XYZ file of C-alpha atoms in Angstrom:
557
model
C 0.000 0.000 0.000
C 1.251 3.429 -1.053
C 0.798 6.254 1.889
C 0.606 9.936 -0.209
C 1.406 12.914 2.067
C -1.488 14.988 2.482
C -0.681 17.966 0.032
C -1.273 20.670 2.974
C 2.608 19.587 3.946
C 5.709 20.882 2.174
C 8.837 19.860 3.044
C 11.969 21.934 2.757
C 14.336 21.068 -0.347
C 17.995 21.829 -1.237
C 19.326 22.679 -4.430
C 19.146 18.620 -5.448
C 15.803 18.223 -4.712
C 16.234 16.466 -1.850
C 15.301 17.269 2.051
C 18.704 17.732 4.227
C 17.132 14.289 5.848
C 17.284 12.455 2.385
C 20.966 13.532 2.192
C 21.607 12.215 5.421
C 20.091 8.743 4.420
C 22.053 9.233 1.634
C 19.230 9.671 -0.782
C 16.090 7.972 0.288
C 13.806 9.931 1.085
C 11.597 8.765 4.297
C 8.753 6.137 3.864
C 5.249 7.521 5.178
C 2.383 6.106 6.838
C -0.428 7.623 7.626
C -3.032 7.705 10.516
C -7.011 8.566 9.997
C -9.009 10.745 12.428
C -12.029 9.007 13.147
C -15.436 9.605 14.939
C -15.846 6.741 16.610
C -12.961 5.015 18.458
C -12.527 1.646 18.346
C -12.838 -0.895 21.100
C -9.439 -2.352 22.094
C -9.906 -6.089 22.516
C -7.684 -7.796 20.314
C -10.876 -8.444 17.229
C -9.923 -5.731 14.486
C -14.125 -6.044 13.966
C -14.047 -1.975 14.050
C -15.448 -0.352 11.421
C -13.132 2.482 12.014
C -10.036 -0.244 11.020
C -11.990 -0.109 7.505
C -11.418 3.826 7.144
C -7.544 3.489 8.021
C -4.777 3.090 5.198
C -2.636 -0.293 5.755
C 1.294 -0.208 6.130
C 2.316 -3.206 5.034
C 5.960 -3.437 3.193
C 7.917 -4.949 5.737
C 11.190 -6.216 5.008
C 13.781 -8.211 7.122
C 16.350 -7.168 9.407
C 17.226 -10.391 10.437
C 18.117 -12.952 9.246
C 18.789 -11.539 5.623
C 18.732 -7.836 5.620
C 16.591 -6.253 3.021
C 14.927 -9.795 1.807
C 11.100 -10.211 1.911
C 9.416 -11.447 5.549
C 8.320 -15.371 5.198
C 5.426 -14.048 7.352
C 3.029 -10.812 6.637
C 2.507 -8.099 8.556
C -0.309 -5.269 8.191
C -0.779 -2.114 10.492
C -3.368 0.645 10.579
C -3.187 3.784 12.494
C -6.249 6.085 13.370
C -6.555 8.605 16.125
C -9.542 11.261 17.948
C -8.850 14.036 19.990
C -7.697 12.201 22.908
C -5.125 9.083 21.656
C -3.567 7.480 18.912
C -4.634 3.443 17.794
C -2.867 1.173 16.456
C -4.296 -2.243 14.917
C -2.014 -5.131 13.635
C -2.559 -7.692 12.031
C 0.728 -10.623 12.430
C -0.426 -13.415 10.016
C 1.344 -16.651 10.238
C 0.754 -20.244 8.325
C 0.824 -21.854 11.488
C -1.140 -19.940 14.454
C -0.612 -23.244 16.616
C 3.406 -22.114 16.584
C 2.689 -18.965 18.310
C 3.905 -18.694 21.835
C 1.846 -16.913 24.338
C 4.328 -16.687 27.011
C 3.545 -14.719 30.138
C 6.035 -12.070 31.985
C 6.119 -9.246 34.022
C 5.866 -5.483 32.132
C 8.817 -4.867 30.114
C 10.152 -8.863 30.460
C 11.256 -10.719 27.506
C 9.998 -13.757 26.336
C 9.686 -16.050 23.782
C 6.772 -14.536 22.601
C 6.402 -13.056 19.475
C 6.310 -9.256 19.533
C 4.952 -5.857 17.747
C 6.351 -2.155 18.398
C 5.607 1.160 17.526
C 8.325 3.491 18.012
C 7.267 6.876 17.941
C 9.882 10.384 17.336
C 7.070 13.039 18.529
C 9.405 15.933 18.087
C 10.607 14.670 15.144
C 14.609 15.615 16.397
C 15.940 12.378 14.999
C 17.231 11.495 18.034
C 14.636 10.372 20.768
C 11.694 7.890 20.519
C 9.197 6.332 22.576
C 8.414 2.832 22.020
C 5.602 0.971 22.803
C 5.795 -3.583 22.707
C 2.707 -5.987 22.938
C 3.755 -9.367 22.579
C 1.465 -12.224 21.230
C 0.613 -13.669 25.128
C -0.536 -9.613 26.036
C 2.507 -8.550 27.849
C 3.168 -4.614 27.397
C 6.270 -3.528 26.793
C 7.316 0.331 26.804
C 10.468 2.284 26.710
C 11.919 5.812 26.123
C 14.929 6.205 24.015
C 17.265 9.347 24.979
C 19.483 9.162 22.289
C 19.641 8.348 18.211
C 20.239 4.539 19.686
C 17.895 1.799 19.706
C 20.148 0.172 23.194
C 21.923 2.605 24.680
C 19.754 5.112 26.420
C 17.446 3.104 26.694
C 14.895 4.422 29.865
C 13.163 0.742 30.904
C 11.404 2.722 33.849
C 9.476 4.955 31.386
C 5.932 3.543 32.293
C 2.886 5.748 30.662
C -0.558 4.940 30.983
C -1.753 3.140 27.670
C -3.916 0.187 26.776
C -3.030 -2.672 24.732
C -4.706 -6.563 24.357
C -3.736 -9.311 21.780
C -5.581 -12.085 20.643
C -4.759 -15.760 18.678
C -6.555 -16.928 15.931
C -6.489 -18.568 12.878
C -4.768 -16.441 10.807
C -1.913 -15.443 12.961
C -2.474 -13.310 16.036
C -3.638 -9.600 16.289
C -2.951 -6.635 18.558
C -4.269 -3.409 19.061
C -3.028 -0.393 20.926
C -4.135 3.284 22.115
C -1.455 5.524 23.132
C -3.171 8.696 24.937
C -1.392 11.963 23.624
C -1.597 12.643 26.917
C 1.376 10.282 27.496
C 3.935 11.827 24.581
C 5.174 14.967 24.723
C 5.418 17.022 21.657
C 5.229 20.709 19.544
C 2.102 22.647 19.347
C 1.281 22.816 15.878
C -2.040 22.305 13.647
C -0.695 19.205 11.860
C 1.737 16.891 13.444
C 4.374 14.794 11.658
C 6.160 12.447 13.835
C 9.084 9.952 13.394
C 7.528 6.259 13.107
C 8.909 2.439 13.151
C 7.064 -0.562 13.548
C 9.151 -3.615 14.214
C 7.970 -7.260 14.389
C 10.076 -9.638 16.333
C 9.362 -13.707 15.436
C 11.232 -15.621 18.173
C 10.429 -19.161 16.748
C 12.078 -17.967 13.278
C 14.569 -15.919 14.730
C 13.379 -13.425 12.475
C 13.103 -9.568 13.250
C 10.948 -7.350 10.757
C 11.186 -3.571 10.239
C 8.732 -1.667 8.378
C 12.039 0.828 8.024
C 15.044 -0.725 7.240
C 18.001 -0.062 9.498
C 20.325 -1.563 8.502
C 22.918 -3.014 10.883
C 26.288 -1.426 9.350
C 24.220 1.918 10.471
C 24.662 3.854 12.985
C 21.155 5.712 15.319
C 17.778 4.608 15.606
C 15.328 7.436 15.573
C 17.379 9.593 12.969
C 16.201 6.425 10.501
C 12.635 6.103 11.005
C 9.760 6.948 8.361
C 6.866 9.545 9.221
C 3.988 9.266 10.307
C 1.332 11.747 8.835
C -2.388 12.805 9.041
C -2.217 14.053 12.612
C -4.164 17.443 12.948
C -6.163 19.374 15.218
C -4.187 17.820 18.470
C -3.054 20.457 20.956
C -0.704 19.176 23.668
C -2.462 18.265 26.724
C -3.106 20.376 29.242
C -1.548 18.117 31.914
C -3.065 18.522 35.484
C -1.922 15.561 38.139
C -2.798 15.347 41.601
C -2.022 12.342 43.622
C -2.606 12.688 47.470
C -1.636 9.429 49.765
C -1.762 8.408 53.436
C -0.100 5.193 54.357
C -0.405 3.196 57.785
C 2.103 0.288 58.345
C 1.609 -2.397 61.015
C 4.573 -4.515 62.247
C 4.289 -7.336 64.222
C 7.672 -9.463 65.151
C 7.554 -12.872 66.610
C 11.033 -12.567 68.251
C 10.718 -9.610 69.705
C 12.702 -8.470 72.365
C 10.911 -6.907 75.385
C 13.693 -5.157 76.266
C 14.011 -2.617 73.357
C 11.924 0.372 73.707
C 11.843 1.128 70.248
C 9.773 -1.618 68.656
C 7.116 0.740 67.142
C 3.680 -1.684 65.925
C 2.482 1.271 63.849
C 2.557 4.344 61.963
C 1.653 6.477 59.638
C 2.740 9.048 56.776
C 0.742 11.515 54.102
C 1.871 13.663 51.213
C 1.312 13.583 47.473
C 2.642 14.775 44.183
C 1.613 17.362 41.365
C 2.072 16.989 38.060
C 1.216 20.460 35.933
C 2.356 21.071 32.563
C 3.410 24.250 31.765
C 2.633 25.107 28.123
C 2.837 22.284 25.470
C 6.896 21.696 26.100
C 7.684 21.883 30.228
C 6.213 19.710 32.987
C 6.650 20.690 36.326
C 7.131 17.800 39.341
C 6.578 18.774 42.519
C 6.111 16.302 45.646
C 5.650 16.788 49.286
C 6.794 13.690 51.703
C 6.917 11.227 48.670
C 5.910 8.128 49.316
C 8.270 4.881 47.507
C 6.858 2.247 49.146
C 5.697 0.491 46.131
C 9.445 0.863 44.453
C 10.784 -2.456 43.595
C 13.520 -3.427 46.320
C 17.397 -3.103 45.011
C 19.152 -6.356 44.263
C 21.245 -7.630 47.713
C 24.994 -7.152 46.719
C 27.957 -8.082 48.532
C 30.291 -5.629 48.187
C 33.749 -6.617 48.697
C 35.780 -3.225 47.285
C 36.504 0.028 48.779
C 33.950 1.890 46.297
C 30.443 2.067 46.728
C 27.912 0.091 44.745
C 25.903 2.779 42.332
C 22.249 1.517 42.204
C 19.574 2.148 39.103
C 17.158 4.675 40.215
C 13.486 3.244 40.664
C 11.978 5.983 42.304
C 9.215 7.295 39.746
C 9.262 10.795 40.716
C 13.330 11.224 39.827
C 12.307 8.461 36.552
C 10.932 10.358 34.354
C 12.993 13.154 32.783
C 15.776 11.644 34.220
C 18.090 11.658 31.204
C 17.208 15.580 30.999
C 18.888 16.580 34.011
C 21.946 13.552 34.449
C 22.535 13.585 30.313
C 22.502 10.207 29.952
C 21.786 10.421 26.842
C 25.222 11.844 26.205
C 26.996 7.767 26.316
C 30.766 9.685 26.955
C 33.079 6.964 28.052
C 34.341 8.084 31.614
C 32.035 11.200 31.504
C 31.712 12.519 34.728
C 28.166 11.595 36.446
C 27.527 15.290 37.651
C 24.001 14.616 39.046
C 23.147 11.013 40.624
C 19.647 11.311 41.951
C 20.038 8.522 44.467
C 21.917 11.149 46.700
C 18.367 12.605 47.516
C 16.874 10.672 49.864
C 19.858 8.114 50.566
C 21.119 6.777 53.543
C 22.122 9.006 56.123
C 25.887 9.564 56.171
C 26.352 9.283 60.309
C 25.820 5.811 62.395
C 24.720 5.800 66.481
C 25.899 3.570 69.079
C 23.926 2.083 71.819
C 21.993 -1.058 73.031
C 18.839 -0.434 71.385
C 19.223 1.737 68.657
C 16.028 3.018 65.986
C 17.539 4.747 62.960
C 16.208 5.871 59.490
C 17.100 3.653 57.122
C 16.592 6.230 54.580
C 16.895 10.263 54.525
C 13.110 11.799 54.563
C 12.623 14.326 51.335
C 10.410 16.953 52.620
C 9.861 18.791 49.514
C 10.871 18.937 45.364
C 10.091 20.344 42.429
C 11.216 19.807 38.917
C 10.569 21.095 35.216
C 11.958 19.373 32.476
C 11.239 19.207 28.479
C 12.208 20.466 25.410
C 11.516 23.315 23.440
C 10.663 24.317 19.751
C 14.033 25.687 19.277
C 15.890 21.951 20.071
C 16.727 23.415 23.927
C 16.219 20.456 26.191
C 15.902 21.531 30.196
C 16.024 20.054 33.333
C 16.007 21.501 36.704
C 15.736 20.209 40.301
C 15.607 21.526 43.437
C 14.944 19.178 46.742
C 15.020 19.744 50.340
C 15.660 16.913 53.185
C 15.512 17.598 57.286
C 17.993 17.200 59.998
C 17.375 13.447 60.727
C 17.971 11.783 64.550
C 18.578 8.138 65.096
C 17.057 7.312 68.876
C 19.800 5.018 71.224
C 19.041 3.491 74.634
C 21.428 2.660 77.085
C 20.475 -0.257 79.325
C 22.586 -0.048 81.937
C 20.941 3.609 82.663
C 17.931 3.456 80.754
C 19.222 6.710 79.205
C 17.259 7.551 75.579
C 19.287 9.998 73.059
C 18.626 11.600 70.438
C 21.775 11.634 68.333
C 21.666 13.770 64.661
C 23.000 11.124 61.833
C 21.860 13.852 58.877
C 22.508 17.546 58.804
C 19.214 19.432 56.708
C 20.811 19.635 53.107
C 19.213 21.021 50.294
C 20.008 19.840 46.502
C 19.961 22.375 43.433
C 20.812 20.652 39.757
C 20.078 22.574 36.365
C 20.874 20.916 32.982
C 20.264 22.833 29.401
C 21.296 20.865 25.551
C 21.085 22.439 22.631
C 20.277 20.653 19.856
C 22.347 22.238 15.991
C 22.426 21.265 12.349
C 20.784 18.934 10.501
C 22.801 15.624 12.284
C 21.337 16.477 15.867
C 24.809 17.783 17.213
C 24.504 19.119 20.598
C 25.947 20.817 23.265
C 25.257 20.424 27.172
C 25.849 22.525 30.630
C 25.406 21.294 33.766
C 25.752 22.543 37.424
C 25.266 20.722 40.867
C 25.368 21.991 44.139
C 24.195 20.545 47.525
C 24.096 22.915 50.565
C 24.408 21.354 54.108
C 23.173 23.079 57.567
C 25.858 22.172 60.297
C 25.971 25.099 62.379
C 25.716 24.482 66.433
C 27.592 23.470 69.429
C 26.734 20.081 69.955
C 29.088 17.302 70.022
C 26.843 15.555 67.778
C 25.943 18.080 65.470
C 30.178 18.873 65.457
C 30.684 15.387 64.611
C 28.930 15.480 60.950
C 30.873 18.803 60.821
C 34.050 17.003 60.733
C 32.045 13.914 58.497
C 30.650 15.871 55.442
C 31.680 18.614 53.493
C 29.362 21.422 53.999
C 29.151 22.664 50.267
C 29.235 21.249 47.127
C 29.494 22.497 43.598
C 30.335 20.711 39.926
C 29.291 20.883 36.604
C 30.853 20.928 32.920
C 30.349 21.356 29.445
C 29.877 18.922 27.005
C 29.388 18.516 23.399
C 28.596 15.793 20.938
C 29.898 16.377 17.275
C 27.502 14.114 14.542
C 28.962 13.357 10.909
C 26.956 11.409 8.007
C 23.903 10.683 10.816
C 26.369 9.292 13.034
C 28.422 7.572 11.362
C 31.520 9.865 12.963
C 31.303 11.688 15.870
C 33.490 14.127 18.165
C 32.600 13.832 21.822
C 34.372 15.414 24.928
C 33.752 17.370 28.198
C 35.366 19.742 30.226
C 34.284 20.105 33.743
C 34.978 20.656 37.713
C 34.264 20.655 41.207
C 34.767 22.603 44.488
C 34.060 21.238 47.810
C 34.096 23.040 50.997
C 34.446 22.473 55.256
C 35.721 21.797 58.168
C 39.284 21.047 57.666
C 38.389 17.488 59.276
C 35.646 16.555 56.477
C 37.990 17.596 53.831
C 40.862 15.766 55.131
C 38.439 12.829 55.200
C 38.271 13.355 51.375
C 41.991 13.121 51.137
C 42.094 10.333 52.561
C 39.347 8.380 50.817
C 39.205 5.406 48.053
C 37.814 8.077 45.700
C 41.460 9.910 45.712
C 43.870 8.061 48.240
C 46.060 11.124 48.497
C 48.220 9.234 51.691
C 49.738 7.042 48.843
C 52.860 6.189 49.372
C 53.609 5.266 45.713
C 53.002 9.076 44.759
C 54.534 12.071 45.053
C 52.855 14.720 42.942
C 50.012 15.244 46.060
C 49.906 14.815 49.925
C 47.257 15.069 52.241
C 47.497 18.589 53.706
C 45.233 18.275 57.167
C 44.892 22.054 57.028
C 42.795 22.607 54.307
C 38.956 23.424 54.421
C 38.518 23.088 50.504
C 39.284 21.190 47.661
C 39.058 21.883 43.771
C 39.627 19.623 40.318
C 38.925 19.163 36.904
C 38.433 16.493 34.076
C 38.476 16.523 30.195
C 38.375 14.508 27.521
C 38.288 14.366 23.946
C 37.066 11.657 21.934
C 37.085 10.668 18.221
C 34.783 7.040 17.316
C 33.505 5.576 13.880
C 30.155 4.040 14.753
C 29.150 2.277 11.478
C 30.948 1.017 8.605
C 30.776 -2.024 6.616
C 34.310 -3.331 7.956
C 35.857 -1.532 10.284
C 34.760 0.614 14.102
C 36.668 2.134 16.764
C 36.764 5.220 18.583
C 40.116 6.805 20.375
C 39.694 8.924 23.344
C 41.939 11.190 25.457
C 41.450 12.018 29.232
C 42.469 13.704 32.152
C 40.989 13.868 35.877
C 43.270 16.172 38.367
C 43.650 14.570 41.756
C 41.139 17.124 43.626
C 38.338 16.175 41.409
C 35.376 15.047 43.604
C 31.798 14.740 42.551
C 30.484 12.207 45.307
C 28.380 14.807 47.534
């Protein structure tokens, strides 16, 4: 089936003829599909019996990836796409010679299977360079995924879970699915008629056979930057966006083993807060959250750590999810690039221990308050900001002997400030970054205790960089570096700490270019790098890189 743009569209052309995107793809120009607005929605159950499927122009030139790229699919593969003012819907129709071959095997969101598989990968600002994707496999499992970068792997955000619908259904032909993706969900431009990046892939497990409806092939480098477009969308403002989730929690414990003797085994309690999502225009979306509550976060894996580094854990915490690559960068895959903002700090375990024979501490650091507004802009300016606030924290001891209870501080009030900006150039989706860190600590007073997470943590913390991504022939080259540093500042006994820690080791004996000076009450450093890497090629990839980190550099706080 042919797709015909609608002729209200006209696309910019260079002296050839041909759109700076047809150059790029070195002269095919993109394939088009397009989706039907329709007055009544269809039902999404699986049975393409709608008769607003009839209405909707079928996408059905497939060809393989894999095994043999660019031959004909042993199996066909139709999809229609129609939308109303609320979501987008997706039928298709996966036809096989042999439905009784088709595994149905069941997983958790986002697990892999055996299953067969359908996506629609979807480039809503159309920057060639990030994608949502959206997987329903043949046994009903839903699959979803935001892509920060022009890769189809790396950047990939698992956590990214929207609200959407999808079923599947077996039968005798093959097996169907159908989708509807609220725009509610997708973030993109306001303009009277949309066109979006688009890719439908269809995976075959039992014939190890992967289908693309756009051919990328796998000497190519980027993901989004190769998809067709999807057309026909009009009349779709962004949504006005407008969350507000209010909680209260109890928790009952009950231990069989208790002991009698500790004063601290609390049987209940109870919390409240709630979060705001408001979107501010068609391109921002503020966070904001009051006393979040994660107890429904999946648990981190149990590690043994047997180093003198800490383990870094994935962040699972839905309010610092989404967005996420906006303010850390991620998207920017530098070898050795410094991590300037790890969200894991907010919240995390407090820094100071207690002693005692009964002792009840946090386990984690309370966040009273945060806010954050992230997106992208017409003009290719992607923004993330974050601000967060977390209390003094007390761990309670008991003493026995004495039956003395204490209230000893094991976290100082801190407050955490991140801002992130990339601009997005030329037709190859260059781009340059800037970000800045700082975390503020509150350990004024007299106390011994309150002294003794003066001399534990530095009370100040800033670091940030620049850093820029150079693309060539869609990615094919590309320049990548950063330049970047940090200043910490204390008591001379928290900084001396630093000296002395895994992270820099300055007590060495082996070296002779630093020593640990006990004196000092700051510390500064720096890190660069330059890097050169061929990403696709018929015979031949590598990449050569050049870096340099100054002793001082520290980015932990």
């Amino acid at each position: 089936t042919c797709c015909i743009a609608p002729a209200g569209i006209v696309r910019a052309q260079g002296p050839s003829g041909r759109t700076p995107d047809d150059r790029a793809r070195g002269g095919r120009a993109p394939k088009l599909a397009r989706a039907t607005r329709v007055a009544g929605t269809p039902r999404v159950d699986g049975v393409l019996d709608d008769a607003a499927w009839s209405t909707a122009e079928v996408v059905n030139d497939f060809v393989q990836k894999i095994p043999t790229e660019g031959a004909p699919p042993s199996v066909t593969t139709e999809v229609r796409l129609v939308y109303d003012d609320n979501a987008l819907y997706v039928a298709a129709r996966m036809y096989r010679q042999d439905p009784r071959a088709i595994r149905t095997s069941l997983t958790r969101r986002d697990g892999e299977s055996d299953a067969e598989t359908f996506t629609v990968s979807l480039d809503t600002y159309l920057d060639r360079r990030t994608a949502y994707s959206f997987t329903i496999s043949s046994g009903g499992v839903r699959g979803d995924a935001y892509h920060s970068q022009d890769s189809e792997d790396s950047g990939k955000e698992a956590q990214f879970d929207p609200i959407w619908n999808a079923r599947a259904r077996v039968d005798s032909l093959g097996w169907t699915a159908e989708m509807r993706i609220p725009f509610s969900q997708l973030r993109f431009n306001a303009a009277e008629r949309q066109t979006w990046g688009v890719q439908f892939t269809r995976n075959v497990a039992d014939l190890a056979e992967r289908l693309q409806w756009t051919l990328i092939p796998v000497s190519a480098a980027g993901f989004a930057s190769q998809f067709g477009h999807l057309d026909g969308i009009a009349g779709v403002p962004p949504a006005r966006r407008l969350e507000v989730l209010p909680y209260l929690a109890s928790d009952l414990t009950y231990r069989a083993n208790e002991n009698r003797a500790n004063p601290f085994v609390d049987h209940a309690g109870a919390r409240a807060g709630g979060d705001l999502k408001l979107g501010l225009g068609p391109n921002l979306t503020l966070d904001a959250t009051i006393n979040p509550d994660f107890g429904q976060v999946e648990a981190d894996p149990a590690i043994v750590n047997l180093t003198a580094f800490e383990n870094v854990f994935e962040e699972r915490r839905p309010f610092f999810i989404e967005g996420n690559e906006l303010l850390t960068g991620r998207g920017q895959s530098f070898i050795g690039r410094p991590t300037w903002f790890y969200s894991r700090r907010v919240g995390g375990s407090p820094h100071a221990g207690a002693s005692g024979d009964f002792v009840d501490a946090p386990a984690n650091t309370t966040i009273l308050s945060a806010a954050k507004v992230t997106g992208r802009l017409k003009s290719g300016l992607s923004i993330g900001a974050l601000a967060a606030v977390t209390p003094r924290e007390y761990a309670r001891t008991y003493e026995s002997d004495s039956s003395f209870v204490d209230r000893i501080p094991v976290e100082p009030p801190s407050t955490f400030g991140v801002v992130r900006l990339q601009q997005e150039f030329g037709s190859q989706q260059s781009n340059l970054g800037l970000s800045l860190t700082n975390v503020q600590r509150s350990l004024g007073g007299s106390t011994e205790h309150v002294g003794a997470l003066r001399t534990l943590l530095p009370s100040s913390a800033v670091a940030g960089g620049m850093d820029w991504k150079l693309r060539y022939k869609q990615g094919m080259y590309e320049i990548t570096g950063w330049v970047g540093g940090s200043h910490v500042s204390g008591d001379s006994a928290a900084i001396a700490r630093l000296q002395r820690n895994s992270a820099h080791f300055f007590q060495r004996p082996d070296q002779s270019y630093v020593r640990v000076d006990p004196s000092r009450t700051s510390m500064s450093g720096g890190s660069a790098s330059l890097r050169l890497d061929k990403n696709a090629g018929r015979f031949t990839l590598g990449g050569i890189q050049l870096s340099t980190r100054t002793p001082g550099f520290e980015i932990n706080d």
